[in-house]
Coordinates of C-alpha atoms (C1' of nucleotides) in Angstrom, one line a residue:
Chain U
X1 CA 132.6 57.7 85.1
X2 CA 130.2 58.3 88.0
X3 CA 132.1 55.5 89.7
X4 CA 135.5 56.9 89.4
X5 CA 134.0 60.4 90.3
X6 CA 132.8 58.6 93.4
X7 CA 135.9 57.0 94.1
X8 CA 137.7 60.3 94.0
X9 CA 135.2 62.0 96.3
X10 CA 135.4 59.4 99.0
X11 CA 138.9 59.0 98.9
X12 CA 140.3 62.7 98.3
X13 CA 137.3 64.8 99.0
X14 CA 135.2 67.3 96.7
X15 CA 138.1 69.2 95.6
X16 CA 139.9 66.1 94.3
X17 CA 136.7 65.3 91.8
X18 CA 138.3 66.9 88.6
X19 CA 137.2 66.5 85.1
X20 CA 140.8 65.4 84.3
X21 CA 141.0 62.5 86.9
X22 CA 137.8 61.3 86.1
X23 CA 138.8 61.1 82.6
X24 CA 141.9 59.4 83.5
X25 CA 140.4 56.9 86.2
X26 CA 137.4 56.0 83.9
X27 CA 139.7 55.6 80.7
X28 CA 137.7 58.4 78.7
X29 CA 138.4 61.5 77.1
X30 CA 138.6 64.7 79.2
X31 CA 136.1 66.2 76.6
X32 CA 133.5 63.6 77.2
X33 CA 133.5 64.2 80.8
X34 CA 133.0 68.0 80.1
X35 CA 130.1 67.1 77.8
X36 CA 128.3 65.5 80.5
X37 CA 129.2 67.9 83.3
X38 CA 129.9 71.6 82.4
X39 CA 131.3 72.1 86.0
X40 CA 132.5 70.4 89.0
X41 CA 129.4 71.5 90.9
X42 CA 127.0 69.5 88.5
X43 CA 129.4 66.5 89.0
X44 CA 129.1 66.7 92.8
X45 CA 125.3 67.3 92.9
X46 CA 124.9 64.0 90.5
X47 CA 127.1 62.1 93.0
X48 CA 125.6 63.3 96.0
X49 CA 122.0 63.0 94.8
X50 CA 122.8 59.0 93.8
X51 CA 124.0 58.5 97.4
X52 CA 121.5 60.1 98.9
X53 CA 119.6 56.9 100.1
X54 CA 120.5 56.6 103.5
X55 CA 119.1 53.1 104.0
X56 CA 117.1 52.6 107.1
X57 CA 115.3 49.3 108.0
X58 CA 111.7 49.3 108.7
X59 CA 111.0 48.0 112.1
X60 CA 108.3 45.1 112.4
X61 CA 104.9 46.5 113.3
X62 CA 104.3 44.5 116.6
X63 CA 107.1 45.7 118.8
X64 CA 106.8 48.3 121.2
X65 CA 107.3 51.9 120.2
X66 CA 110.5 52.1 121.9
X67 CA 112.0 49.1 120.6
X68 CA 110.9 50.0 117.0
X69 CA 112.4 53.4 117.5
X70 CA 115.7 51.9 118.5
X71 CA 115.9 49.2 115.6
X72 CA 115.2 52.1 113.2
X73 CA 117.8 54.6 114.7
X74 CA 120.3 52.0 114.9
X75 CA 120.1 51.3 111.3
X76 CA 120.1 55.0 110.9
X77 CA 123.3 55.3 112.7
X78 CA 124.9 52.5 110.8
X79 CA 123.9 54.1 107.4
X80 CA 125.7 57.4 108.8
X81 CA 129.1 55.3 109.9
X82 CA 129.3 54.2 106.4
X83 CA 129.9 56.1 103.0
X84 CA 126.7 57.8 103.4
X85 CA 128.1 59.9 106.4
X86 CA 130.9 61.0 104.3
X87 CA 128.6 62.1 101.5
X88 CA 126.4 64.1 104.1
X89 CA 129.5 65.8 105.7
X90 CA 130.6 66.7 102.0
X91 CA 127.0 68.1 101.4
X92 CA 126.9 70.1 104.6
X93 CA 130.1 72.0 103.5
X94 CA 129.2 72.6 100.0
X95 CA 125.7 73.6 100.8
X96 CA 126.8 76.7 102.4
X97 CA 127.5 78.0 98.9
X98 CA 125.8 76.2 96.8
X99 CA 121.8 76.4 96.5
X100 CA 121.3 73.2 94.5
X101 CA 123.3 71.2 96.9
X102 CA 121.4 72.8 99.8
X103 CA 118.4 71.8 98.5
X104 CA 119.3 68.1 97.7
X105 CA 120.6 68.2 101.3
X106 CA 117.4 69.7 102.7
X107 CA 115.5 66.7 101.0
X108 CA 118.1 64.0 102.1
X109 CA 117.7 65.3 105.6
X110 CA 114.0 65.4 105.6
X111 CA 113.0 62.5 103.6
X112 CA 115.5 60.4 105.4
X113 CA 113.7 60.3 108.8
X114 CA 110.0 60.3 107.5
X115 CA 110.0 56.6 108.3
X116 CA 110.6 57.6 112.1
X117 CA 108.0 60.3 112.0
X118 CA 105.7 58.0 110.6
X119 CA 106.4 55.4 113.4
X120 CA 106.0 57.9 115.9
X121 CA 102.7 59.1 114.7
X122 CA 101.4 55.5 114.6
X123 CA 102.6 55.6 118.4
X124 CA 100.3 58.4 118.9
X125 CA 97.4 56.8 117.3
X126 CA 98.2 53.6 118.9
X127 CA 98.2 55.4 122.6
X128 CA 102.0 54.8 123.2
X129 CA 102.5 58.5 123.0
X130 CA 100.8 61.5 124.3
X131 CA 98.8 63.1 121.6
X132 CA 100.0 66.6 122.8
X133 CA 103.6 65.4 122.0
X134 CA 105.2 67.6 119.0
X135 CA 106.1 64.7 116.7
X136 CA 108.3 66.7 114.1
X137 CA 110.4 68.1 117.2
X138 CA 110.5 64.8 118.6
X139 CA 112.0 63.3 115.4
X140 CA 114.6 66.2 115.4
X141 CA 115.1 65.2 119.0
X142 CA 116.2 61.8 118.1
X143 CA 117.8 62.3 115.1
X144 CA 119.8 65.4 116.1
X145 CA 122.1 63.9 118.5
X146 CA 123.1 61.2 116.0
X147 CA 124.1 63.5 113.5
X148 CA 125.7 65.6 116.1
X149 CA 128.3 62.6 116.8
X150 CA 128.5 61.8 113.5
X151 CA 129.6 65.3 111.8
X152 CA 130.9 67.4 114.6
X153 CA 132.3 64.8 117.1
X154 CA 133.2 62.1 114.5
X155 CA 132.6 59.6 117.2
X156 CA 131.4 56.0 116.2
X157 CA 127.9 55.8 117.2
X158 CA 127.7 52.5 119.2
X159 CA 124.0 50.9 119.9
X160 CA 124.5 51.5 123.7
X161 CA 124.3 55.1 122.7
X162 CA 121.3 54.8 120.7
X163 CA 119.6 52.6 123.4
X164 CA 120.0 55.6 126.1
X165 CA 119.0 58.2 123.8
X166 CA 115.8 56.5 123.0
X167 CA 115.3 55.6 126.8
X168 CA 115.9 59.1 127.8
X169 CA 113.9 60.8 125.1
X170 CA 110.8 58.7 125.1
X171 CA 110.6 57.8 128.8
X172 CA 112.5 60.5 130.6
X173 CA 112.6 60.2 134.5
X174 CA 114.2 63.9 134.5
X175 CA 112.8 65.8 137.5
X176 CA 113.5 64.5 141.0
X177 CA 110.4 62.6 142.3
Chain E
X1 CA 145.7 89.1 104.8
X2 CA 143.5 87.1 107.3
X3 CA 140.7 89.5 106.9
X4 CA 141.0 88.8 103.2
X5 CA 140.9 85.2 103.5
X6 CA 138.0 85.6 105.9
X7 CA 136.2 87.5 103.2
X8 CA 136.9 85.1 100.4
X9 CA 135.8 82.2 102.7
X10 CA 132.7 83.3 103.7
X11 CA 131.7 85.0 100.4
X12 CA 132.9 82.1 98.3
X13 CA 133.5 79.1 100.2
X14 CA 136.8 77.2 101.2
X15 CA 137.9 76.7 97.4
X16 CA 138.1 80.6 96.7
X17 CA 140.7 80.7 99.5
X18 CA 143.4 81.1 97.0
X19 CA 147.0 82.4 97.7
X20 CA 146.5 84.4 94.5
X21 CA 143.1 86.1 95.5
X22 CA 144.6 86.7 99.2
X23 CA 147.4 88.5 97.7
X24 CA 145.4 90.5 95.3
X25 CA 142.6 91.3 98.0
X26 CA 145.3 92.2 100.6
X27 CA 147.4 94.2 98.4
X28 CA 150.4 92.0 99.2
X29 CA 152.8 89.9 96.9
X30 CA 151.8 86.3 96.2
X31 CA 155.3 85.2 97.6
X32 CA 154.2 86.8 100.8
X33 CA 151.2 84.7 101.3
X34 CA 153.1 81.6 100.6
X35 CA 155.8 82.5 102.9
X36 CA 153.0 82.6 106.0
X37 CA 151.0 79.5 104.8
X38 CA 152.6 76.9 102.7
X39 CA 149.3 75.4 101.4
X40 CA 145.3 76.2 101.4
X41 CA 145.0 73.9 104.4
X42 CA 147.0 75.8 106.7
X43 CA 145.2 79.1 105.7
X44 CA 142.1 77.6 106.4
X45 CA 142.7 76.1 109.6
X46 CA 144.2 79.2 110.7
X47 CA 140.9 81.0 109.9
X48 CA 138.8 78.4 111.2
X49 CA 140.6 78.5 114.6
X50 CA 140.2 82.3 114.9
X51 CA 136.4 81.9 114.4
X52 CA 136.0 79.2 116.4
X53 CA 134.5 81.2 119.5
X54 CA 130.8 80.6 119.3
X55 CA 130.2 83.1 121.8
X56 CA 127.2 82.0 124.5
X57 CA 125.7 84.2 127.3
X58 CA 126.2 83.1 130.5
X59 CA 122.6 82.8 132.4
X60 CA 122.2 84.5 135.7
X61 CA 122.9 82.0 138.4
X62 CA 119.3 82.6 140.2
X63 CA 116.9 81.6 137.5
X64 CA 115.2 78.3 137.4
X65 CA 117.2 75.7 135.5
X66 CA 114.8 75.5 132.4
X67 CA 115.1 79.3 132.0
X68 CA 118.8 79.3 132.3
X69 CA 119.2 76.5 129.7
X70 CA 116.6 78.2 127.5
X71 CA 118.7 81.7 127.6
X72 CA 121.9 79.7 127.0
X73 CA 120.6 77.9 123.9
X74 CA 119.0 81.1 122.5
X75 CA 122.2 82.6 122.4
X76 CA 123.9 79.5 121.2
X77 CA 121.3 79.3 118.3
X78 CA 121.9 83.2 117.5
X79 CA 125.8 82.4 117.2
X80 CA 125.0 79.5 114.8
X81 CA 122.8 81.7 112.7
X82 CA 125.7 84.1 112.3
X83 CA 129.0 83.8 110.7
X84 CA 130.0 81.0 113.1
X85 CA 127.3 78.8 111.4
X86 CA 129.2 79.1 108.1
X87 CA 132.5 78.4 109.6
X88 CA 131.2 75.4 111.3
X89 CA 129.5 74.0 107.9
X90 CA 132.9 74.6 106.1
X91 CA 134.6 72.8 108.9
X92 CA 132.2 69.7 108.7
X93 CA 133.0 69.4 105.1
X94 CA 136.7 69.7 105.5
X95 CA 137.2 67.7 108.4
X96 CA 136.2 64.3 106.8
X97 CA 139.3 64.6 104.7
X98 CA 141.7 66.5 106.9
X99 CA 142.8 65.3 110.4
X100 CA 143.7 68.8 111.8
X101 CA 140.4 70.5 110.8
X102 CA 138.6 67.1 112.4
X103 CA 140.7 68.0 115.3
X104 CA 140.0 71.8 115.6
X105 CA 136.3 70.8 115.0
X106 CA 135.9 68.4 117.8
X107 CA 137.4 70.9 120.0
X108 CA 134.9 73.4 118.9
X109 CA 132.2 71.1 119.2
X110 CA 132.8 70.1 122.6
X111 CA 134.4 73.2 124.4
X112 CA 131.5 75.1 123.0
X113 CA 128.7 73.6 124.9
X114 CA 130.9 73.3 127.9
X115 CA 129.0 76.0 129.6
X116 CA 125.7 73.9 129.3
X117 CA 127.2 71.0 130.9
X118 CA 128.2 73.0 134.0
X119 CA 124.7 74.6 134.1
X120 CA 123.1 71.0 134.1
X121 CA 125.6 69.8 136.4
X122 CA 124.7 72.5 138.8
X123 CA 121.1 71.7 138.3
X124 CA 121.8 68.3 139.6
X125 CA 123.6 69.3 142.5
X126 CA 120.7 71.6 143.4
X127 CA 118.1 69.2 143.0
X128 CA 116.4 70.3 140.0
X129 CA 117.7 67.3 138.0
X130 CA 117.6 63.8 138.7
X131 CA 120.8 62.5 139.6
X132 CA 120.6 59.5 137.4
X133 CA 120.1 61.7 134.4
X134 CA 123.2 61.3 131.8
X135 CA 124.4 65.0 131.7
X136 CA 126.4 64.7 128.8
X137 CA 124.0 62.7 126.6
X138 CA 121.6 65.3 127.8
X139 CA 123.9 68.0 126.3
X140 CA 123.7 66.2 123.2
X141 CA 119.9 66.1 123.0
X142 CA 119.5 69.9 123.8
X143 CA 122.3 70.8 121.2
X144 CA 121.9 68.1 118.5
X145 CA 118.6 69.4 117.4
X146 CA 120.1 72.8 117.1
X147 CA 122.8 71.8 114.8
X148 CA 120.6 69.8 112.7
X149 CA 118.4 72.6 112.1
X150 CA 121.3 74.9 111.1
X151 CA 123.6 72.4 109.1
X152 CA 121.2 69.8 107.8
X153 CA 117.5 71.7 107.3
X154 CA 119.3 75.2 107.1
X155 CA 116.2 76.6 108.6
X156 CA 116.5 79.9 111.0
X157 CA 116.4 78.6 114.5
X158 CA 113.4 80.8 116.3
X159 CA 113.2 81.5 119.9
X160 CA 110.0 79.4 120.0
X161 CA 111.8 76.2 118.7
X162 CA 114.4 76.5 121.4
X163 CA 111.7 77.1 124.0
X164 CA 109.8 74.1 123.0
X165 CA 112.8 71.8 122.6
X166 CA 113.8 72.7 126.2
X167 CA 110.5 72.1 127.6
X168 CA 110.1 68.9 125.8
X169 CA 113.3 67.6 126.9
X170 CA 113.4 68.7 130.5
X171 CA 109.7 67.9 131.3
X172 CA 108.3 65.7 129.1
X173 CA 104.8 64.6 129.3
X174 CA 105.5 61.6 126.8
X175 CA 103.3 58.9 127.5
X176 CA 99.6 59.0 128.0
X177 CA 98.5 59.5 131.6
Chain N
dC1 C1' 124.1 55.2 52.3
dT2 C1' 123.2 59.1 55.1
dT3 C1' 122.4 61.3 59.0
dG4 C1' 122.4 61.9 64.0
dT5 C1' 124.9 61.2 68.3
dA6 C1' 128.6 60.1 71.3
dT7 C1' 133.2 60.1 71.6
dG8 C1' 138.4 60.7 70.9
dA9 C1' 142.2 64.0 69.9
dT10 C1' 144.2 68.2 70.4
dA11 C1' 144.8 73.5 71.0
dC12 C1' 144.6 77.4 73.7
dA13 C1' 144.1 81.1 77.3
dG14 C1' 143.7 81.6 81.5
dA15 C1' 143.7 80.7 86.8
dC16 C1' 146.1 78.5 90.3
dT17 C1' 150.1 75.8 92.7
dG18 C1' 154.6 75.4 94.7
dT19 C1' 159.3 76.3 94.3
dA20 C1' 163.1 79.0 93.6
dT21 C1' 165.9 83.5 92.5
dC22 C1' 167.4 88.1 93.2
dA23 C1' 166.2 92.6 94.4
dT24 C1' 164.6 95.9 97.9
dA25 C1' 163.2 98.0 102.1
dT26 C1' 163.3 98.6 107.0
dG27 C1' 164.4 98.1 111.7
dG28 C1' 167.8 97.3 115.4
dC29 C1' 172.3 97.0 116.9
dA30 C1' 177.4 98.0 116.9
Chain B
dT1 C1' 177.0 105.8 110.1
dG2 C1' 177.5 101.3 108.8
dC3 C1' 176.1 96.4 109.0
dC4 C1' 173.0 93.1 109.2
dA5 C1' 168.6 90.0 109.8
dT6 C1' 164.2 89.7 108.6
dA7 C1' 160.3 90.7 105.7
dT8 C1' 158.8 91.5 101.3
dG9 C1' 158.4 92.6 96.5
dA10 C1' 159.1 90.9 91.5
dT11 C1' 159.6 87.4 88.5
dA12 C1' 160.3 83.1 86.5
dC13 C1' 159.1 78.1 85.7
dA14 C1' 156.8 73.8 85.4
dG15 C1' 152.9 71.6 86.3
dT16 C1' 147.9 70.9 87.2
dC17 C1' 143.1 72.2 86.5
dT18 C1' 139.3 74.9 83.7
dG19 C1' 136.5 75.8 80.0
dT20 C1' 135.8 76.5 75.1
dA21 C1' 136.5 75.3 70.5
dT22 C1' 137.6 72.5 66.6
dC23 C1' 138.0 68.7 63.7
dA24 C1' 138.1 63.6 63.1
dT25 C1' 136.1 59.1 63.9
dA26 C1' 132.6 55.4 65.1
dC27 C1' 128.4 53.5 65.7
dA28 C1' 123.5 53.1 65.2
dA29 C1' 119.0 54.3 63.3
dG30 C1' 116.5 55.5 59.4

DNA sequence: CTTGTATGATACAGACTGTATCATATGGCA
DNA sequence: TGCCATATGATACAGTCTGTATCATACAAG
């Protein structure tokens, strides 16, 4: 049933996730679907929680910080481009009027980049990053533009963008010399 | 009728924007609503296009670049915190399965920050910014974290965050000296 | 063999959709 | 004044979806 619901969500959006259609798709009685989830919200919530794993690659420990960050963000961008991005977009829309979805979204959005934060903190202790740097803000500054591209611009995030983002954010020659 | 629809959208979300309810709220016949909009999508699209104006303050010309950017981003953050943020979230969710909404969203997301880009380009020509800077990427790096906070974390964006973001992005002492 | 538990089948009232038809009002124009 | 176009109202219909309820059936554990 969850597989059927997942198909419906990804193909036709949240409003197509219907007890009736799930029953039909899954070859199951409508009553059964209602017994498992009293309303559409709970179906969606289950669905969203399941696909909440934006899989991210762990970069090897020995590489330079910027390289590690690039590797990590690239895999993150790839996850955003896949089915995870759709789920995320759906959640953003639903969260505005559903506190449970909002909580799940917040969790997804903060736990996901946890590995990046860890990587950056290691960069601080190992002297690659200035200790005065606000690490959690830095995480937002690295991830924010990726979300922006995926959710608002709806552009593909190519490797070049990630590279330029990391380069500009971690070693920026902004002011004229 | 659009006012009624707007109320329904902001109070109960896109799925509550119903020909029937609009008719009731607006004191109008259901048939009339159908005559103006054949389906829900067109209602929402009209609604979204109307409130697409994320009003942003123009900073005075004579201030320093960082100050100008801060002023602009603060007013942008304020717009995101208001009704514009809700509309935006709804659009993000809908755009995934509706090409028209996607186009409107893209327009909203690129035109809105146009003033910031202009400000930054002026910063380049006036020597406050290194000419080698990728301005459009810089725009994303400044705005992305704000969208991230509003749409994903759903945190209020206080002035302090904006200030730290601008400081870190425009003059970052990232590497240890 | 019995007792839960999950499921299937079916019914019902109600909301919502999208289309269609016919009547009514209103304002402009000859 | 009379005519006409346009917008609206009232109503109907078939269909989807919702949420609840009831009764029957299958199956596994005790």
